[in-house]
CSV table of C-alpha atoms in Angstrom, one decimal:
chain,number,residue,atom,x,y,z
A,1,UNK,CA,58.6,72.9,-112.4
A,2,UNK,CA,58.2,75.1,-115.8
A,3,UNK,CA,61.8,76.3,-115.3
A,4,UNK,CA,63.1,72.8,-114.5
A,5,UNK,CA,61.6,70.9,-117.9
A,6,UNK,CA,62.4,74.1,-120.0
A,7,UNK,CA,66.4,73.9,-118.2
A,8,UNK,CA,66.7,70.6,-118.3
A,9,UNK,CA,64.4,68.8,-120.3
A,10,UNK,CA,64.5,70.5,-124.1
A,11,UNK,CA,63.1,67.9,-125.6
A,12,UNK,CA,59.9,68.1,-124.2
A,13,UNK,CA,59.4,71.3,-124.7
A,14,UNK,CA,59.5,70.4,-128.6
A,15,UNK,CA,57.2,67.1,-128.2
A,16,UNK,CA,53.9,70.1,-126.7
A,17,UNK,CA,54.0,71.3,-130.7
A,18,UNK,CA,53.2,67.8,-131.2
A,19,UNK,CA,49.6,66.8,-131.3
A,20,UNK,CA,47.8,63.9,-129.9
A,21,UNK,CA,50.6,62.1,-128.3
A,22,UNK,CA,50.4,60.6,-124.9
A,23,UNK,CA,54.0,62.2,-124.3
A,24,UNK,CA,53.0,66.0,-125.9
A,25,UNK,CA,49.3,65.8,-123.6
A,26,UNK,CA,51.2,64.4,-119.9
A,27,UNK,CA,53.9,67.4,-120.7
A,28,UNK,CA,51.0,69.6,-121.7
A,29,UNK,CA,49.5,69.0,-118.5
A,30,UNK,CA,52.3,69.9,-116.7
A,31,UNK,CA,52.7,72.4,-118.1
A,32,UNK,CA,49.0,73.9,-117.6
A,33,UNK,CA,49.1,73.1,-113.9
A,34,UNK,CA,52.7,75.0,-113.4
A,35,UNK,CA,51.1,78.1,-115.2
A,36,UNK,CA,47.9,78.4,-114.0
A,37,UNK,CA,47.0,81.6,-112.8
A,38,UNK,CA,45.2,81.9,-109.4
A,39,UNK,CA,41.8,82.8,-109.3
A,40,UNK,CA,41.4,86.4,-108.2
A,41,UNK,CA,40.1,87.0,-104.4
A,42,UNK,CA,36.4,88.2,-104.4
A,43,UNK,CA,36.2,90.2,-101.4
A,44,UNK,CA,33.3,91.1,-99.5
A,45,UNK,CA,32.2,93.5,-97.7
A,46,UNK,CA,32.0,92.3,-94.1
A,47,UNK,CA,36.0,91.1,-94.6
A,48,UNK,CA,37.1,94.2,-96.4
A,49,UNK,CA,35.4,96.4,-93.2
A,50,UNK,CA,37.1,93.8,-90.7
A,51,UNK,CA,40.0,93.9,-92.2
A,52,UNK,CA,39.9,97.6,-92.3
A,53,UNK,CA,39.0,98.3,-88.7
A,54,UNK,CA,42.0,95.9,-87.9
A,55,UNK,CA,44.1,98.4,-89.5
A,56,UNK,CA,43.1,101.1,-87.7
A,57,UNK,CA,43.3,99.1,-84.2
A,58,UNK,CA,46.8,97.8,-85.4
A,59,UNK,CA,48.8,100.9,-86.1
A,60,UNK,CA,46.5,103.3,-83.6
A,61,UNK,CA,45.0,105.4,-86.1
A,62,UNK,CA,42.3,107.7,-85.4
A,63,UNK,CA,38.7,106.2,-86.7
A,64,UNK,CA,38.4,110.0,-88.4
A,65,UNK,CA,40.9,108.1,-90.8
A,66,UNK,CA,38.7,106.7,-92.9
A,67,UNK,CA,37.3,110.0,-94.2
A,68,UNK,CA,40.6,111.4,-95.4
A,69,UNK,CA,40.3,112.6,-99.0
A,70,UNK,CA,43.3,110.8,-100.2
A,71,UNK,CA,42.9,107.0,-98.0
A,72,UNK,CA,39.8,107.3,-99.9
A,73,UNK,CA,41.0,108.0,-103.5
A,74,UNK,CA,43.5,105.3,-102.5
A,75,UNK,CA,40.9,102.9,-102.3
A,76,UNK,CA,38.5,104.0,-105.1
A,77,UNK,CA,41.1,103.5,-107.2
A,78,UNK,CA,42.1,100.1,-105.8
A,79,UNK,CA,38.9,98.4,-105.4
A,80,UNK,CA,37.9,99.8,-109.4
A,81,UNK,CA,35.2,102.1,-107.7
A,82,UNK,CA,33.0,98.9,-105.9
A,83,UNK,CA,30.5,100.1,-104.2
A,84,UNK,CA,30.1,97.5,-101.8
A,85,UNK,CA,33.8,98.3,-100.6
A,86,UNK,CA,33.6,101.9,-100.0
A,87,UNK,CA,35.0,103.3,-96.9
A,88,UNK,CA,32.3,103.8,-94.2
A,89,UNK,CA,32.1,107.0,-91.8
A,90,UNK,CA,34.3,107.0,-88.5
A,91,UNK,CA,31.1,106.8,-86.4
A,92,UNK,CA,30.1,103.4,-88.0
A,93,UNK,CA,34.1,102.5,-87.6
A,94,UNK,CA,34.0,103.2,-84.1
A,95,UNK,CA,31.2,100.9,-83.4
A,96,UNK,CA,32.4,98.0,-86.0
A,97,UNK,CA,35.4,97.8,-83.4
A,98,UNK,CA,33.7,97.7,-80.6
A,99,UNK,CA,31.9,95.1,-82.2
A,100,UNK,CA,35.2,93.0,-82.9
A,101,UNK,CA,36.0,93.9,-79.1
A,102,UNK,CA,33.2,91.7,-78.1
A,103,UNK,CA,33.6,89.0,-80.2
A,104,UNK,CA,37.4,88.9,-79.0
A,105,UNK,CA,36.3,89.1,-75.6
A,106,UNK,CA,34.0,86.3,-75.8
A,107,UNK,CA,36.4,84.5,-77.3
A,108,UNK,CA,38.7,85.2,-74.8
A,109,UNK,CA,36.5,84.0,-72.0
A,110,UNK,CA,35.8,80.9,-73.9
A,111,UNK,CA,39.4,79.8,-73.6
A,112,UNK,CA,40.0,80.8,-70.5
A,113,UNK,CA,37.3,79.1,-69.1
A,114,UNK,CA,38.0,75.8,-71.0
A,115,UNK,CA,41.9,75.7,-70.4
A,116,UNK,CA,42.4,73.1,-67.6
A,117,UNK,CA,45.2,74.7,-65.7
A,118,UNK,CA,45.4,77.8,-63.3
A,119,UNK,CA,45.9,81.9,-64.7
A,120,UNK,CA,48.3,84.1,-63.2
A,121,UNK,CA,47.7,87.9,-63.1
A,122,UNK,CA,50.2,90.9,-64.0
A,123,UNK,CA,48.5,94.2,-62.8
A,124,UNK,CA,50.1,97.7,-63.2
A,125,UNK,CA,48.7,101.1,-63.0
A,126,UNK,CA,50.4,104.4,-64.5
A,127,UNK,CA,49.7,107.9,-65.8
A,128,UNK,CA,50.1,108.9,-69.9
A,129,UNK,CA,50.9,111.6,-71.0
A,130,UNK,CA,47.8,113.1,-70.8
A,131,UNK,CA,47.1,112.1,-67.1
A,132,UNK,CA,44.3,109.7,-68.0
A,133,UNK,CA,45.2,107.0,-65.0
A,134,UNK,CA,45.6,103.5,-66.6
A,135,UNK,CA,45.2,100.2,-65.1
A,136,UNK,CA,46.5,97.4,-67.1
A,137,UNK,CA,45.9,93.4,-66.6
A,138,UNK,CA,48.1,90.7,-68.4
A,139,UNK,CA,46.6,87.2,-67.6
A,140,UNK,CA,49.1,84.1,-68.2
A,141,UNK,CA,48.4,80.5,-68.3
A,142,UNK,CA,49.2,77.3,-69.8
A,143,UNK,CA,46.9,75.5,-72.1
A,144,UNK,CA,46.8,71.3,-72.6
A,145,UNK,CA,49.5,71.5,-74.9
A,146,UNK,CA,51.8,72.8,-72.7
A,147,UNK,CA,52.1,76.5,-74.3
A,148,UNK,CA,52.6,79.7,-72.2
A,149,UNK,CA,50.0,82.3,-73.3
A,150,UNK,CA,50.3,86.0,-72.5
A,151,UNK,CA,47.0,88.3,-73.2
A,152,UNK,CA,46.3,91.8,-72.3
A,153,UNK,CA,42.6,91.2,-70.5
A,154,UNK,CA,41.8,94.7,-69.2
A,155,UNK,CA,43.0,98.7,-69.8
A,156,UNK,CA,41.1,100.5,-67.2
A,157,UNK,CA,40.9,104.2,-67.0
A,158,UNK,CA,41.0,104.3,-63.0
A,159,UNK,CA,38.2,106.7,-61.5
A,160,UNK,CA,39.5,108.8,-58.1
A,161,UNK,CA,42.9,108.2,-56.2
A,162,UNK,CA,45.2,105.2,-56.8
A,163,UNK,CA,43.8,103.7,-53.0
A,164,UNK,CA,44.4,99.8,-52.8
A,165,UNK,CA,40.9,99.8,-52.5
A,166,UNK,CA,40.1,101.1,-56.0
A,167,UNK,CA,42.6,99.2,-57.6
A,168,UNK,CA,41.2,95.8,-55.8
A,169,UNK,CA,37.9,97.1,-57.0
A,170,UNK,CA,38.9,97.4,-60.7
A,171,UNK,CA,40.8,93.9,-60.2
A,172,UNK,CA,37.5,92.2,-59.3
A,173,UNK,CA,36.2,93.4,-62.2
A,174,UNK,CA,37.8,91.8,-64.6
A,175,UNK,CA,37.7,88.3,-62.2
A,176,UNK,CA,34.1,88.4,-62.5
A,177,UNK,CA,34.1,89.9,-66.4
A,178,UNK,CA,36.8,86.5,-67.1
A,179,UNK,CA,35.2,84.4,-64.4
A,180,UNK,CA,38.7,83.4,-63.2
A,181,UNK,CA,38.1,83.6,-59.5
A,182,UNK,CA,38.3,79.3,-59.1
A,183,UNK,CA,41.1,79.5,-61.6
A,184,UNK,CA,43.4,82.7,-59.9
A,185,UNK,CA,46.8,81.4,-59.4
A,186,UNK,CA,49.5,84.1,-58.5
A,187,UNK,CA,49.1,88.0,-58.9
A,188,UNK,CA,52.3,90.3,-59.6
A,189,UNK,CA,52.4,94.0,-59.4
A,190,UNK,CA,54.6,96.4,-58.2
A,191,UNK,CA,55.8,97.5,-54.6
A,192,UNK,CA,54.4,100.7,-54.0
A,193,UNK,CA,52.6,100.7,-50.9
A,194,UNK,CA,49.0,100.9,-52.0
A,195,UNK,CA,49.5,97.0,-53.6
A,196,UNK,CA,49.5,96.0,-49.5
A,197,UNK,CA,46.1,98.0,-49.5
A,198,UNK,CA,44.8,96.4,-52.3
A,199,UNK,CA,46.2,92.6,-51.5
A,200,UNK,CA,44.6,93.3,-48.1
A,201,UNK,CA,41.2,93.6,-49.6
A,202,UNK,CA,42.1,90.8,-51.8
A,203,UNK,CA,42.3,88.4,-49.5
A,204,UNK,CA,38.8,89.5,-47.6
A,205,UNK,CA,37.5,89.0,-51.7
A,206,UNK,CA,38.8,85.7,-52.0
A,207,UNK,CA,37.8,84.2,-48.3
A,208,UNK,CA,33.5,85.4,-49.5
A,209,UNK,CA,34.2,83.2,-52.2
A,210,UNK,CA,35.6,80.6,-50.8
A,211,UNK,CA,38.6,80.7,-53.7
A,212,UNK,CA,42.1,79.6,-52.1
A,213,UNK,CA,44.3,82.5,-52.4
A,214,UNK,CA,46.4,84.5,-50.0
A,215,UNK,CA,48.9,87.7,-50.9
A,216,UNK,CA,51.5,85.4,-48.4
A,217,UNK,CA,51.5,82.6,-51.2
A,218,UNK,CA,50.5,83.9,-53.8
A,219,UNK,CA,52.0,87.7,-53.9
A,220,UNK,CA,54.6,88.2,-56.5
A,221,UNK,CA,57.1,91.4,-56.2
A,222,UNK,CA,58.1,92.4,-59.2
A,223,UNK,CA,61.7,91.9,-59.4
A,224,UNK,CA,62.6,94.4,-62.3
A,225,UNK,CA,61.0,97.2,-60.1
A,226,UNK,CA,62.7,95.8,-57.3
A,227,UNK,CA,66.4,96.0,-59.2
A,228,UNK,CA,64.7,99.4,-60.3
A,229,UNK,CA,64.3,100.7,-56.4
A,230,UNK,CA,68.2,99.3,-55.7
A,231,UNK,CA,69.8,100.9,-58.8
A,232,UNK,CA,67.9,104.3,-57.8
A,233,UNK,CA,69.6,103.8,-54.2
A,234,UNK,CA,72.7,103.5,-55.9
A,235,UNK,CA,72.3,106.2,-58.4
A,236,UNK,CA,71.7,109.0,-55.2
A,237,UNK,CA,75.4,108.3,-54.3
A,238,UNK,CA,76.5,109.4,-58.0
A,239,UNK,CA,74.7,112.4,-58.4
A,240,UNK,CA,74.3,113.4,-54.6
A,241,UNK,CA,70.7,114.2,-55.5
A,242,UNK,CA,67.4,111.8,-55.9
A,243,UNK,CA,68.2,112.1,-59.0
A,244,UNK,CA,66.3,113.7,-62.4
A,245,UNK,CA,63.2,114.6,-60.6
A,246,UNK,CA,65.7,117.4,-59.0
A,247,UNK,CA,66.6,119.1,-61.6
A,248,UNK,CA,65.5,120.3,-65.3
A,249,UNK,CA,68.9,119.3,-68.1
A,250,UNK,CA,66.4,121.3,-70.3
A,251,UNK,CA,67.6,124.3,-68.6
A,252,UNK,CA,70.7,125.9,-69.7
A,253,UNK,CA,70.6,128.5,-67.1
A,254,UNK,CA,70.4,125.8,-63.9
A,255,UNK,CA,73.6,125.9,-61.4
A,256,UNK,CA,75.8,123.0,-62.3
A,257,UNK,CA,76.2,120.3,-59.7
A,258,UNK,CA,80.2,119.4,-59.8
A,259,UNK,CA,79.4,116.3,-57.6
A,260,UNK,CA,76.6,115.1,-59.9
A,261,UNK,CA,78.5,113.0,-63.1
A,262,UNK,CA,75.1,111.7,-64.1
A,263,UNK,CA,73.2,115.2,-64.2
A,264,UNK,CA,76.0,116.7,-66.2
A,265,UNK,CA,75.9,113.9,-68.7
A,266,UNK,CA,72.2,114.4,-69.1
A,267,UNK,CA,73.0,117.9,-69.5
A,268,UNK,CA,75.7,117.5,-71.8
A,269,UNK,CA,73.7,114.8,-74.1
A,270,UNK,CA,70.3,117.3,-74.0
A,271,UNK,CA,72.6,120.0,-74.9
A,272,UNK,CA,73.9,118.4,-78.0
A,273,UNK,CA,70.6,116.3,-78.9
A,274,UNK,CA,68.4,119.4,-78.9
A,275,UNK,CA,70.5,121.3,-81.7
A,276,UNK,CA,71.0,120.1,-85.2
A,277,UNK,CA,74.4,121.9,-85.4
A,278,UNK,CA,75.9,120.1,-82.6
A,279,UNK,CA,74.4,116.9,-83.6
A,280,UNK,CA,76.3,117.2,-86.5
A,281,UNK,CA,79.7,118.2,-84.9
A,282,UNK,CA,79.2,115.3,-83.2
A,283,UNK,CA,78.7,112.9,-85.7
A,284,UNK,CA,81.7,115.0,-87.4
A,285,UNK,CA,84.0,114.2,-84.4
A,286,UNK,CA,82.9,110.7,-84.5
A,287,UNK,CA,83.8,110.3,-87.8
A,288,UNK,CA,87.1,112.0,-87.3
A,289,UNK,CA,88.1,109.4,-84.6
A,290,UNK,CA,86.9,106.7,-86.7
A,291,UNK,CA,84.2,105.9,-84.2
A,292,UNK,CA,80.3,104.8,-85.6
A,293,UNK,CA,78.3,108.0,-84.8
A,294,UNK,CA,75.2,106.6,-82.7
A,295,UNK,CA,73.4,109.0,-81.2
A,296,UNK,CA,73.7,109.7,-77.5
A,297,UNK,CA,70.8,108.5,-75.3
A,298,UNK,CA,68.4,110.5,-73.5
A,299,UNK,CA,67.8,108.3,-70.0
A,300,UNK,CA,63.7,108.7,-68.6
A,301,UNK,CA,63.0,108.7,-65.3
A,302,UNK,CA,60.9,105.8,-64.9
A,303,UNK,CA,63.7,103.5,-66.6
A,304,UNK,CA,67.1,103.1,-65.1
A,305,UNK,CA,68.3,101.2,-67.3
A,306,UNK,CA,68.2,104.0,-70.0
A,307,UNK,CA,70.3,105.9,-67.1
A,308,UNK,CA,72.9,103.0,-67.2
A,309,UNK,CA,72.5,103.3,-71.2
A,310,UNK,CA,72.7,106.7,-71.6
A,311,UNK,CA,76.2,106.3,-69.6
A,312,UNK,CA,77.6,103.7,-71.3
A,313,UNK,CA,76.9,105.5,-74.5
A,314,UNK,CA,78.9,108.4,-73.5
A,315,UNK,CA,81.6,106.3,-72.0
A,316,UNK,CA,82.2,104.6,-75.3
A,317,UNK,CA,81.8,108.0,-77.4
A,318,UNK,CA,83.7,109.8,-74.4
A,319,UNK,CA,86.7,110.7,-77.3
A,320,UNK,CA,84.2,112.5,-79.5
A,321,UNK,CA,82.1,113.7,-76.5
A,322,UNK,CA,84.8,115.6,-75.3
A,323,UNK,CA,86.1,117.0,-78.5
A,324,UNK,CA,82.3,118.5,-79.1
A,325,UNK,CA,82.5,119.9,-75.6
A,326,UNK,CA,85.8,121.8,-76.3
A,327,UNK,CA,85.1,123.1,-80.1
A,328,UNK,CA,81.5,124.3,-78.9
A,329,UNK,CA,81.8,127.2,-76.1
A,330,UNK,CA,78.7,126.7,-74.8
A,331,UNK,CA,79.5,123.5,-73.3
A,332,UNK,CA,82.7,124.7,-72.2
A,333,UNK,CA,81.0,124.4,-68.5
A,334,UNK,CA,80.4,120.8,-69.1
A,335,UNK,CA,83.2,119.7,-69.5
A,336,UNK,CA,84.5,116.1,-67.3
A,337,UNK,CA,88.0,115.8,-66.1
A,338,UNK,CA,90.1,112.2,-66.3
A,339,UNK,CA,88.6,111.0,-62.7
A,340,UNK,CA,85.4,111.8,-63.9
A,341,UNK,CA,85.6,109.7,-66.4
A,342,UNK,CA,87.0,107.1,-64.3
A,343,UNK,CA,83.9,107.5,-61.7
A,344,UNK,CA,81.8,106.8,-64.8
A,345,UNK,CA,83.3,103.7,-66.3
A,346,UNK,CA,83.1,102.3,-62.0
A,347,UNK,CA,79.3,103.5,-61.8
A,348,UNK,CA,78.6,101.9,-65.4
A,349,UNK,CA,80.4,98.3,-63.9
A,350,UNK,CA,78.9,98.0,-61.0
A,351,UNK,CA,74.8,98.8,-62.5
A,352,UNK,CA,76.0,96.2,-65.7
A,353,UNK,CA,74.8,93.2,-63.2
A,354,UNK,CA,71.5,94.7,-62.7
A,355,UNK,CA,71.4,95.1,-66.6
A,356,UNK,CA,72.3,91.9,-67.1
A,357,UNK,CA,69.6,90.4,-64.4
A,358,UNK,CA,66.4,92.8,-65.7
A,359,UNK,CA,67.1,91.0,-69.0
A,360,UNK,CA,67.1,87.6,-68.2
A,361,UNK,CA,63.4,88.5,-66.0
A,362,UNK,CA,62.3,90.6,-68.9
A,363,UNK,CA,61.1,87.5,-71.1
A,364,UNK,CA,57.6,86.6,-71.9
A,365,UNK,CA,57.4,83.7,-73.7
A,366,UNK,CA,59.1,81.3,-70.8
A,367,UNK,CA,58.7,81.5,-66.9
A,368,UNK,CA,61.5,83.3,-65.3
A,369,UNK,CA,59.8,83.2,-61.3
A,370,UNK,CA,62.4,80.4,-60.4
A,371,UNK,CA,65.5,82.6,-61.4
A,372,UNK,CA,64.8,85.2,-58.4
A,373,UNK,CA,66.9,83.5,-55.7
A,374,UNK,CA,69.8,83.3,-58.3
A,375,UNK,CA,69.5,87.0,-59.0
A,376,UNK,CA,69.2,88.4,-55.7
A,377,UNK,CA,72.3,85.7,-54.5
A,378,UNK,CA,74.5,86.9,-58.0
A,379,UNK,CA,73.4,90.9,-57.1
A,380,UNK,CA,74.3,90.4,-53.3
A,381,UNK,CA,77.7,88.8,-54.3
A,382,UNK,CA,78.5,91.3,-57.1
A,383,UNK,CA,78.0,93.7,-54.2
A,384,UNK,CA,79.8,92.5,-52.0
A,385,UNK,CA,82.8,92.9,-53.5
A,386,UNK,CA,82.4,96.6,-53.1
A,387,UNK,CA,81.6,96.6,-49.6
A,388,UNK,CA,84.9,94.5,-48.9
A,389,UNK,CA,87.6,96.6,-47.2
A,390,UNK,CA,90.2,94.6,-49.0
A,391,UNK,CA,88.4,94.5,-52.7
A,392,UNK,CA,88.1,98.3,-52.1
A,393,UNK,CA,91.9,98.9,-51.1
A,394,UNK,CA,92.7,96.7,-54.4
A,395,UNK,CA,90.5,98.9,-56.5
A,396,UNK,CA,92.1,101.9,-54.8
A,397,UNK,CA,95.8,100.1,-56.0
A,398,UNK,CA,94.6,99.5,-59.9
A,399,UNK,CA,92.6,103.2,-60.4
A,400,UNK,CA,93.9,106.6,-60.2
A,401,UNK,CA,94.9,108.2,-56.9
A,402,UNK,CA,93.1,111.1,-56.8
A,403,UNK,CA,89.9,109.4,-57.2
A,404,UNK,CA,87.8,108.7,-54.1
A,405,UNK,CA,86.2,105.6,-53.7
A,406,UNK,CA,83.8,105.9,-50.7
A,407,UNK,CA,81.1,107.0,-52.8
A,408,UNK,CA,81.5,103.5,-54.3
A,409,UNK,CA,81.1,101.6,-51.1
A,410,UNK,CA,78.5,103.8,-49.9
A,411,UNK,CA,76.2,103.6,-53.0
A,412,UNK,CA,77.1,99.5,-53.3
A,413,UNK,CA,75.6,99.3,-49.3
A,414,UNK,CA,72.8,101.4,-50.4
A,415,UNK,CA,71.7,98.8,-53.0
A,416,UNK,CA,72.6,96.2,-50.9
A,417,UNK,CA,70.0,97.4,-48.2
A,418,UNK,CA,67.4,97.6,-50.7
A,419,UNK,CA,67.7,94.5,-52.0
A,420,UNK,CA,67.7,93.3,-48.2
A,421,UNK,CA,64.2,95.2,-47.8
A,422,UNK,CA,62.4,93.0,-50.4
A,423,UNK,CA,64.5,89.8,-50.2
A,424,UNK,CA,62.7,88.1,-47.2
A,425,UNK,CA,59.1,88.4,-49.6
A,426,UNK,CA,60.4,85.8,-52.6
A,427,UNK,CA,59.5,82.8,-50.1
A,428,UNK,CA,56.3,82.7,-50.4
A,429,UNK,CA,54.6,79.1,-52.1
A,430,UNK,CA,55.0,80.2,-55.8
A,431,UNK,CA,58.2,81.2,-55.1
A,432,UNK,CA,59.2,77.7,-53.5
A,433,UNK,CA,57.2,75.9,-56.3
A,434,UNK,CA,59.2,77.9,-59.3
A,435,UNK,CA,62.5,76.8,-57.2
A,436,UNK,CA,61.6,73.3,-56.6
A,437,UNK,CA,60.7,72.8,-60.3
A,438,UNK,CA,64.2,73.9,-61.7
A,439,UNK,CA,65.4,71.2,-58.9
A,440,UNK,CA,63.2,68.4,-60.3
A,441,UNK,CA,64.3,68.9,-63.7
A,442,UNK,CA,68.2,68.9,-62.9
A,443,UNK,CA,67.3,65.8,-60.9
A,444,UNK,CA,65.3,64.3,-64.2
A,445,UNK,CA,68.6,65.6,-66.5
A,446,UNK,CA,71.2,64.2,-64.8
């Protein structure tokens, strides 16, 4: 407003020297109210400490934080020395979180006992880093105004072996902590074996307390690991292995598998990732070949996708990638022939479907349950085409002779028959509820 009537409005701007005017007092006004300076915050010390502690929560810092020499001089100078917000010790930090914890909780609990509809359950169990055994619990619901919700409820440190027992056990928990037994709608985990253990013992839970849930309705198989399980399948018949656990690509001095295109990439992009000189041929050979030089990727075992990444990568750097390998001696032994190459860019086609599918189930802010039966119909199809005697002879036609494509069929039936395995489970009631809803809405479109 002050930059408009000085712009565009000169005159006014003249008529504030005049006094006692009802013209000079209105523009006056204006002119006070667009340049008023907001009154400074006055902070206290309860927000300043809950404010703090939700730093330290929010960017996993450790509470011994707050007594660094420096955070503090930080703040001293900041806060003009006040006294009543001066940093307290990490104990006291420690406890003022635990404190928030509780209030969050009870929070928590207060809207999930007041939301009308049902909560689904999302329970996973893994080992960090330093083999503390972790039990996670995402609920997700659906409040009155028709929102999807998603809330980490529980992080368990599991106590003993990963039995379905002791994971129903620490399940049960956090129904009774919640009090969500009368409101338990479906429960997706993984498919290791122990989750039939521990759905087992659900079911004995749920029949004491009279709550109307079985694993055969109410069981949901986690697709992503499912696509995870096929694309290992399929990932045996590329490296003629089971794959990383097998061998170390850390190791220079390991006997290279000829027959294993994925373990000599890994080796190859190790090789040049762990050594700042070749990391900077690289991005020199990049340049040279007017290519973008992104770093290669590292796969993990627990991910396939960063296995189907880490190929594609190289693929699309495979110019560069080789001209590294032949200016560097030491990775001379690594280096891919033309079929290689070719097997590559086939492997990398047929995973890009299960790329494709783990993203479209990989969102968490709408429901994705009624997709399954058009992702394990679109993977069967895409498979398919591999198994085909004719669609493999026509492949045979288009790529280069000398490059067998049996290994192709073999690893697209190997998928194929793990997908099988878990196909059968998606038809339980939540399944057939998801499905019927995407019907009734087409219906309601059209």
């Amino acid at each position: 407003m002050l930059n408009h009537i000085t712009r565009s409005h000169p005159t006014l701007t003249k008529q504030l020297e005049e006094k006692g005017t009802e013209t000079a007092n209105k523009t006056r006004s204006i002119f006070e109210a667009t340049t008023k300076k907001p009154q400074p915050i006055k902070p206290t010390k309860k927000e300043f400490r809950h404010l703090l502690a939700s730093f330290i929560v929010a960017t996993n810092q450790p509470f011994s934080i707050v007594e660094d020499k420096t955070l503090r001089a930080v703040l001293k100078y900041a806060t003009m020395d006040n006294s009543e917000l001066a940093l307290p010790g990490a104990k006291h930090v420690r406890e003022l979180i635990f404190e928030m914890y509780e209030e969050e909780k009870k929070a928590l609990l207060t809207t999930l006992v007041t939301n009308q509809g049902k909560v689904s359950l999302t329970v996973d169990c893994w080992t960090s880093s330093n083999q503390f055994a972790f039990q996670g619990v995402v609920a997700t619901w659906i409040d009155d105004q028709w929102n999807i919700n998603n809330c980490v409820i529980d992080l368990t440190v599991l106590e003993g072996s990963h039995t379905g027992a002791n994971i129903c056990d620490a399940l049960v928990s956090v129904l009774n902590d919640f009090q969500l037994w009368q409101k338990l709608h479906a429960v997706t985990t993984d498919n290791a074996s122990n989750m039939d253990t521990m759905f087992a013992k659900l079911n004995e839970e749920c029949v004491t307390r009279c709550v109307e849930f079985t694993s055969v309705d109410y069981r949901v198989r986690c697709l992503a690991h499912v696509m995870n399980l096929s694309c290992k399948e399929i990932l045996k018949y590329a490296t003629g292995s089971v794959g990383e656990e097998d061998c170390n690509p850390d190791r220079d001095d390991e006997p290279i598998n000829s027959t294993d295109i994925v373990g000599i990439i890994r080796k190859i992009v190790v090789s040049i990732r762990s050594s700042p000189q070749r990391r900077e041929i690289f991005k020199n050979q990049c340049k040279k070949h007017n290519m973008k030089p992104n770093m290669l990727i590292r796969d993990v075992r627990t991910r396939w996708n960063s296995t189907f990444h880490m190929l594609q990568r190289a693929y699309q750097l495979r110019i560069p990638l080789m001209s590294t390998i032949q200016s560097v001696p030491e990775l001379h032994k690594f280096k891919l022939s033309d079929p290689d190459w070719v097997k590559i860019d086939q492997l990398i086609a047929l995973l890009k479907p299960y790329e494709d599918a783990t993203l479209l189930m990989s969102f968490g802010d709408s429901p994705t349950l009624a997709n399954t039966t058009a992702v394990y119909q679109v993977l069967f199809e895409h498979l398919k085409k591999y198994t085909d005697i004719q669609v493999t002879n026509r492949l045979r036609e288009r790529t280069r002779k000398d490059v067998g494509l049996l290994w192709l069929k073999e690893a697209a039936d190997a998928g194929w028959r793990k997908l099988s395995d878990y196909y059968p489970s998606s038809d339980g009631l939540v399944y057939t509820v998801a499905t019927g809803r995407i019907y009734y809405s087409s219906v309601l479109t059209s």
